[in-house]
Short mmCIF file of C-alpha atoms and ligand atoms in Angstrom, two decimals:
data_model
loop_
_atom_site.label_atom_id
_atom_site.label_comp_id
_atom_site.label_asym_id
_atom_site.label_seq_id
_atom_site.Cartn_x
_atom_site.Cartn_y
_atom_site.Cartn_z
CA MET A 130 1.33 20.69 29.35
CA ALA A 131 3.08 18.85 32.21
CA LEU A 132 3.39 20.33 35.69
CA VAL A 133 5.90 23.17 35.61
CA ASN A 134 8.29 24.49 38.21
CA THR A 135 8.04 28.12 39.31
CA THR A 136 11.02 29.63 37.46
CA GLU A 137 9.15 31.08 34.46
CA MET A 138 6.06 31.96 36.51
CA PHE A 139 8.10 34.07 38.91
CA LYS A 140 10.21 35.72 36.21
CA LYS A 141 7.06 36.90 34.43
CA ALA A 142 5.28 37.85 37.66
CA TYR A 143 8.21 39.97 38.84
CA ALA A 144 8.49 41.76 35.52
CA GLY A 145 4.72 42.20 35.21
CA GLY A 146 4.07 43.46 38.75
CA TYR A 147 1.67 40.71 39.71
CA ALA A 148 1.74 37.60 41.93
CA ILE A 149 0.84 33.94 41.50
CA GLY A 150 -1.72 32.51 43.92
CA ALA A 151 -0.45 29.57 45.96
CA PHE A 152 -3.53 27.77 47.21
CA ASN A 153 -3.44 24.94 49.76
CA VAL A 154 -5.23 21.81 48.60
CA ASN A 155 -6.33 18.68 50.38
CA ASN A 156 -9.39 17.31 48.55
CA MET A 157 -11.07 17.04 45.18
CA GLU A 158 -13.57 19.88 45.53
CA ILE A 159 -10.87 22.37 46.55
CA ILE A 160 -8.68 21.40 43.58
CA GLN A 161 -11.67 21.58 41.22
CA GLY A 162 -12.85 24.98 42.48
CA ILE A 163 -9.40 26.55 42.22
CA THR A 164 -8.42 25.15 38.85
CA GLU A 165 -11.79 25.86 37.23
CA ALA A 166 -11.37 29.54 38.15
CA CYS A 167 -7.79 29.52 36.83
CA GLY A 168 -8.93 27.87 33.59
CA GLU A 169 -11.63 30.49 33.00
CA LEU A 170 -9.35 33.41 33.83
CA LYS A 171 -6.22 32.04 32.13
CA ALA A 172 -4.29 32.34 35.38
CA PRO A 173 -1.12 30.40 36.23
CA VAL A 174 -1.36 28.73 39.62
CA ILE A 175 0.59 26.99 42.37
CA LEU A 176 -1.26 24.17 44.13
CA GLN A 177 0.45 23.54 47.45
CA VAL A 178 0.31 20.64 49.87
CA SER A 179 1.33 20.86 53.52
CA ALA A 180 2.76 17.88 55.42
CA GLY A 181 -0.61 17.64 57.20
CA ALA A 182 -2.56 17.67 53.93
CA ARG A 183 -0.28 14.99 52.50
CA LYS A 184 -0.84 12.84 55.58
CA TYR A 185 -4.62 13.43 55.39
CA ALA A 186 -5.22 12.84 51.70
CA ASN A 187 -2.22 10.71 50.66
CA HIS A 188 0.53 11.85 48.27
CA THR A 189 -0.69 9.76 45.33
CA TYR A 190 -4.34 10.85 45.62
CA LEU A 191 -3.32 14.50 45.59
CA LEU A 192 -0.89 14.04 42.71
CA LYS A 193 -3.51 12.24 40.63
CA LEU A 194 -6.17 14.88 41.37
CA VAL A 195 -3.76 17.60 40.28
CA GLU A 196 -2.87 15.61 37.15
CA ALA A 197 -6.60 15.38 36.37
CA ALA A 198 -6.89 19.17 36.65
CA LEU A 199 -3.91 19.56 34.36
CA GLN A 200 -5.55 17.33 31.78
CA LEU A 201 -8.71 19.46 31.90
CA TYR A 202 -6.83 22.79 31.68
CA PRO A 203 -3.69 21.99 29.65
CA GLU A 204 -3.10 25.64 28.79
CA ILE A 205 -2.72 26.68 32.46
CA PRO A 206 0.81 26.60 33.93
CA MET A 207 0.43 24.65 37.18
CA ALA A 208 3.10 23.93 39.78
CA LEU A 209 2.72 21.38 42.58
CA HIS A 210 4.50 22.64 45.68
CA LEU A 211 5.29 21.26 49.13
CA ASP A 212 4.28 23.88 51.72
CA HIS A 213 6.40 24.18 54.89
CA GLY A 214 8.58 21.12 54.41
CA ASP A 215 10.48 20.73 57.68
CA THR A 216 13.01 17.98 56.89
CA PHE A 217 15.29 17.00 54.02
CA GLU A 218 13.56 13.60 53.85
CA LEU A 219 10.09 15.09 53.36
CA CYS A 220 11.37 17.41 50.63
CA LYS A 221 13.19 14.51 48.94
CA ASP A 222 10.01 12.39 49.02
CA CYS A 223 8.09 15.15 47.27
CA VAL A 224 10.85 15.76 44.69
CA ASP A 225 10.99 12.01 43.98
CA GLY A 226 7.18 11.85 43.95
CA GLY A 227 6.50 14.37 41.17
CA PHE A 228 6.27 17.75 42.92
CA THR A 229 7.84 20.58 40.92
CA SER A 230 8.61 22.89 43.84
CA VAL A 231 9.30 22.44 47.55
CA MET A 232 9.57 24.74 50.51
CA ILE A 233 12.15 23.93 53.15
CA ASP A 234 11.12 25.95 56.17
CA GLY A 235 14.20 26.19 58.36
CA SER A 236 12.95 29.35 60.04
CA HIS A 237 12.59 27.56 63.38
CA HIS A 238 16.32 26.77 63.40
CA ASP A 239 19.14 29.16 64.11
CA TYR A 240 20.58 30.94 61.08
CA GLU A 241 23.51 28.62 60.30
CA ASP A 242 21.37 25.47 60.65
CA ASN A 243 18.73 27.03 58.39
CA VAL A 244 21.43 27.74 55.78
CA ALA A 245 22.83 24.20 55.97
CA LEU A 246 19.43 22.46 55.76
CA THR A 247 18.18 24.70 52.96
CA LYS A 248 21.39 24.24 50.94
CA LYS A 249 21.10 20.45 51.23
CA VAL A 250 17.51 20.52 49.90
CA VAL A 251 18.48 22.90 47.08
CA GLU A 252 21.29 20.62 45.92
CA TYR A 253 18.96 17.63 45.72
CA ALA A 254 15.97 19.49 44.25
CA HIS A 255 17.93 21.37 41.58
CA ALA A 256 19.51 18.14 40.39
CA HIS A 257 15.92 17.04 39.62
CA GLY A 258 14.66 20.30 38.07
CA VAL A 259 12.64 21.24 41.15
CA CYS A 260 12.54 24.76 42.62
CA VAL A 261 13.08 25.55 46.29
CA GLU A 262 11.56 28.19 48.55
CA GLY A 263 13.38 29.06 51.78
CA GLU A 264 12.26 31.13 54.74
CA LEU A 265 13.95 33.78 56.85
CA GLY A 266 12.13 35.34 59.77
CA ARG A 267 9.33 33.74 61.74
CA LEU A 268 5.59 34.21 61.20
CA ALA A 269 3.13 34.05 64.07
CA GLY A 270 0.16 31.69 63.90
CA ILE A 271 -0.65 28.03 63.52
CA GLU A 272 0.89 25.60 61.00
CA ASP A 273 0.04 21.96 61.61
CA ASP A 274 0.93 21.32 65.26
CA VAL A 275 3.30 24.27 65.59
CA ASN A 276 1.78 27.37 67.17
CA VAL A 277 4.09 30.38 67.07
CA SER A 278 2.95 33.08 69.49
CA ALA A 279 3.11 36.77 68.54
CA GLU A 280 6.00 37.17 71.02
CA ASP A 281 8.04 34.42 69.35
CA ALA A 282 7.45 35.74 65.85
CA SER A 283 10.20 37.88 64.32
CA TYR A 284 10.48 40.05 61.25
CA THR A 285 12.99 39.12 58.57
CA ASN A 286 16.32 40.88 59.01
CA PRO A 287 17.10 42.40 55.57
CA ALA A 288 20.83 42.34 56.37
CA GLN A 289 20.75 38.52 56.18
CA VAL A 290 18.90 37.94 52.91
CA GLN A 291 21.77 38.27 50.42
CA ASP A 292 24.01 35.95 52.39
CA PHE A 293 21.16 33.43 52.77
CA VAL A 294 20.24 33.42 49.09
CA GLU A 295 23.85 33.24 47.90
CA ARG A 296 24.87 30.46 50.26
CA THR A 297 21.75 28.30 49.84
CA GLY A 298 20.93 28.84 46.16
CA VAL A 299 17.16 29.08 46.85
CA ASP A 300 14.86 30.17 44.02
CA SER A 301 12.51 32.24 46.19
CA LEU A 302 12.38 33.50 49.75
CA ALA A 303 9.49 33.72 52.22
CA ILE A 304 9.85 36.70 54.52
CA ALA A 305 8.07 37.85 57.67
CA ILE A 306 6.65 41.39 57.44
CA GLY A 307 3.67 41.11 59.78
CA THR A 308 1.42 38.54 58.14
CA SER A 309 0.58 35.42 60.14
CA HIS A 310 -1.00 32.02 59.61
CA GLY A 311 -4.63 31.31 60.45
CA ALA A 312 -7.80 33.36 60.80
CA TYR A 313 -6.79 35.68 63.68
CA LYS A 314 -4.12 37.95 62.28
CA PHE A 315 -4.96 41.18 64.10
CA LYS A 316 -6.83 42.01 67.30
CA PRO A 317 -10.18 43.86 67.05
CA GLY A 318 -9.49 47.59 67.10
CA GLN A 319 -5.86 47.04 66.04
CA LYS A 320 -4.92 48.77 62.79
CA PRO A 321 -3.64 46.11 60.35
CA GLN A 322 -0.12 46.97 59.32
CA LEU A 323 2.59 45.31 57.26
CA ARG A 324 6.28 46.28 57.24
CA PHE A 325 6.52 47.38 53.62
CA ASP A 326 9.82 49.05 54.55
CA ILE A 327 11.31 45.57 55.15
CA LEU A 328 9.94 44.29 51.84
CA GLU A 329 11.44 47.33 50.10
CA GLU A 330 14.81 46.85 51.79
CA VAL A 331 14.83 43.12 50.92
CA SER A 332 14.07 43.82 47.27
CA ASN A 333 16.79 46.50 47.12
CA ARG A 334 19.27 43.93 48.35
CA LEU A 335 17.95 41.19 46.02
CA PRO A 336 17.00 42.92 42.78
CA GLY A 337 14.70 40.82 40.61
CA PHE A 338 14.48 38.03 43.20
CA PRO A 339 11.00 36.53 43.91
CA ILE A 340 9.66 37.04 47.42
CA VAL A 341 6.90 34.92 48.97
CA LEU A 342 4.19 36.07 51.36
CA HIS A 343 2.80 33.46 53.73
CA GLY A 344 -0.20 34.02 55.97
CA ALA A 345 -1.80 36.15 53.30
CA SER A 346 -5.49 35.34 53.58
CA SER A 347 -7.76 38.34 53.92
CA VAL A 348 -10.16 36.32 56.12
CA ILE A 349 -13.11 37.40 53.99
CA PRO A 350 -15.75 38.93 56.35
CA GLU A 351 -18.64 37.52 54.30
CA PHE A 352 -17.54 33.96 55.12
CA VAL A 353 -16.77 34.71 58.76
CA ARG A 354 -20.30 36.12 59.08
CA MET A 355 -21.77 33.07 57.31
CA ILE A 356 -19.98 30.78 59.77
CA ASN A 357 -21.03 32.78 62.83
CA GLU A 358 -24.66 33.04 61.66
CA ASN A 359 -24.92 29.28 61.15
CA GLY A 360 -23.72 27.79 64.38
CA GLY A 361 -19.99 28.54 64.13
CA GLN A 362 -17.91 30.45 66.62
CA MET A 363 -15.20 32.54 65.06
CA PRO A 364 -15.55 35.93 66.69
CA ASP A 365 -12.88 38.50 65.87
CA ALA A 366 -11.40 36.61 62.90
CA ILE A 367 -9.46 39.30 60.98
CA GLY A 368 -7.13 39.04 57.98
CA ILE A 369 -4.82 41.13 55.80
CA PRO A 370 -6.64 43.95 53.96
CA GLU A 371 -6.73 43.17 50.25
CA ASP A 372 -5.28 46.53 49.22
CA MET A 373 -2.10 45.66 51.15
CA LEU A 374 -1.84 42.31 49.38
CA ARG A 375 -2.34 44.04 46.04
CA LYS A 376 0.45 46.47 46.90
CA ALA A 377 2.77 43.57 47.84
CA ALA A 378 1.93 41.81 44.55
CA GLN A 379 3.00 44.92 42.65
CA MET A 380 6.32 44.94 44.52
CA ALA A 381 8.74 41.98 44.76
CA VAL A 382 6.15 39.49 46.06
CA CYS A 383 5.61 36.86 43.33
CA LYS A 384 3.79 34.20 45.39
CA ILE A 385 0.89 34.83 47.77
CA ASN A 386 -0.14 31.92 50.03
CA ILE A 387 -3.82 31.39 50.70
CA ASP A 388 -5.27 28.63 52.83
CA SER A 389 -7.52 30.13 55.52
CA ASP A 390 -9.76 31.85 52.93
CA LEU A 391 -10.36 28.46 51.25
CA ARG A 392 -11.24 26.90 54.60
CA LEU A 393 -13.61 29.73 55.47
CA ALA A 394 -15.33 29.64 52.07
CA MET A 395 -15.86 25.91 52.30
CA THR A 396 -16.92 25.79 55.95
CA GLY A 397 -19.20 28.84 55.72
CA THR A 398 -20.99 27.47 52.68
CA VAL A 399 -21.42 23.99 54.16
CA ARG A 400 -22.70 25.39 57.47
CA LYS A 401 -25.22 27.63 55.72
CA TYR A 402 -26.41 24.87 53.40
CA LEU A 403 -26.93 22.37 56.19
CA ALA A 404 -28.64 24.95 58.42
CA GLU A 405 -31.06 25.76 55.60
CA ASN A 406 -31.57 22.14 54.52
CA PRO A 407 -31.57 20.08 57.72
CA SER A 408 -33.01 16.98 56.02
CA HIS A 409 -30.36 16.75 53.29
CA PHE A 410 -27.66 14.15 53.71
CA ASP A 411 -26.08 13.65 50.28
CA PRO A 412 -22.53 15.11 50.45
CA ARG A 413 -22.84 16.31 46.85
CA GLN A 414 -25.65 18.62 47.95
CA TYR A 415 -23.41 20.62 50.30
CA LEU A 416 -19.98 20.05 48.75
CA GLY A 417 -21.21 21.30 45.35
CA PRO A 418 -22.03 24.81 46.66
CA ALA A 419 -18.80 24.76 48.70
CA ARG A 420 -16.84 24.08 45.51
CA THR A 421 -18.67 26.94 43.78
CA ALA A 422 -17.82 29.28 46.68
CA ILE A 423 -14.15 28.33 46.36
CA HIS A 424 -14.27 28.95 42.62
CA ASP A 425 -15.82 32.40 43.09
CA MET A 426 -13.43 33.35 45.90
CA VAL A 427 -10.37 32.28 43.88
CA ALA A 428 -11.66 34.18 40.82
CA HIS A 429 -11.95 37.28 43.00
CA LYS A 430 -8.38 36.84 44.30
CA ILE A 431 -7.02 36.40 40.79
CA THR A 432 -8.63 39.54 39.40
CA SER A 433 -8.62 41.86 42.43
CA VAL A 434 -5.60 40.86 44.51
CA LEU A 435 -3.06 38.86 42.50
CA GLY A 436 -3.50 40.47 39.09
CA CYS A 437 -2.49 37.23 37.32
CA ASP A 438 -5.57 36.87 35.09
CA GLY A 439 -4.69 36.43 31.43
CA LYS A 440 -1.03 35.60 32.28
CA ALA A 441 -1.18 31.88 31.44
O1 G3H B 603 0.84 27.38 56.56
C1 G3H B 603 0.02 26.53 56.88
C2 G3H B 603 -1.07 26.13 55.97
O2 G3H B 603 -2.25 26.84 56.26
C3 G3H B 603 -1.28 24.65 56.03
O3 G3H B 603 -1.97 24.30 57.18
O4 G3H B 603 -0.49 22.50 58.04
O5 G3H B 603 -2.85 22.73 58.85
O6 G3H B 603 -2.38 21.93 56.53
P1 G3H B 603 -1.92 22.75 57.69
P1 13P B 604 -3.27 31.75 55.63
O1 13P B 604 -3.52 31.07 56.92
O2 13P B 604 -3.27 33.25 55.80
O3 13P B 604 -4.20 31.35 54.54
O4 13P B 604 -1.78 31.37 55.14
C1 13P B 604 -1.55 30.17 54.46
C2 13P B 604 -0.09 29.89 54.28
O5 13P B 604 0.78 30.70 54.47
C3 13P B 604 0.27 28.54 53.83
O6 13P B 604 1.64 28.34 53.82
ZN1 ZN B 605 2.73 29.38 55.34
#
């Protein structure tokens, strides 16, 4: 099977009350760990590449690694998605370069500029069979070089979503309901909360329309502990409780974005391995266990959070 766009995936996920995992990728071991888990569990998957990842690893390297995974697991529907595209040109490059889905994140612009930019990307992408994700509302946290403070973040206004979707023609919409990017989503002692009322209101206004949740890592405590016990310093890293993500997946959320949990799994495992084996210096010795940790973590997400196992 060739790379697919997200149309069928989202239609089935919405109807089935589950979500597709959208995992950020930037090297071979991450792609292998994720796709091996998806192959075993018969789970459809979105592999997503940020502008920073594309700069780091090179568009062609990433595309070829994903094509290799596709060849190994031909029965698994896989989409290759641009995460947080910020310009028309970047989105166009990815459409022209074989991606099957792009996000145009105009959430930093005012509403009318966001509509105009998103519409322009949709027109180009749809003419090439590529799906588009837009964003309304502003998440806190760090993406690439942009750091949005909690004060500058804003929840999605449900009164705008119909107008935005109708005027832009987007295929899915990322909304802000209290998740945030990175490993520090809540303060210690703060009760994690998401605005499920906003999600509910959005889905009432857009029946059957796929919603996307960014900043949806649970910041798995086991990996935070592993990092802190092996020379790292990530005190007070806290994520979204998994039961909340599960609830969102059963509602209108069809795509759940996970990057920080991959980073933590990889870094924690590498730190522990090197601390326990100070004389080892072959990268395969520490990247192998890191890849296994990513595989196991993704398998856990698929079965316990996303509910997309067996849906390929
Ligand atoms: O939403 C942001 C993702 O975690 C990607 O992060 O831009 O540092 O690659 P990055
Ligand atoms: P996390 O930082 O919670 O993994 O979010 C990733 C994300 O939203 C990528 O777009
Ligand atoms: Zn994001």
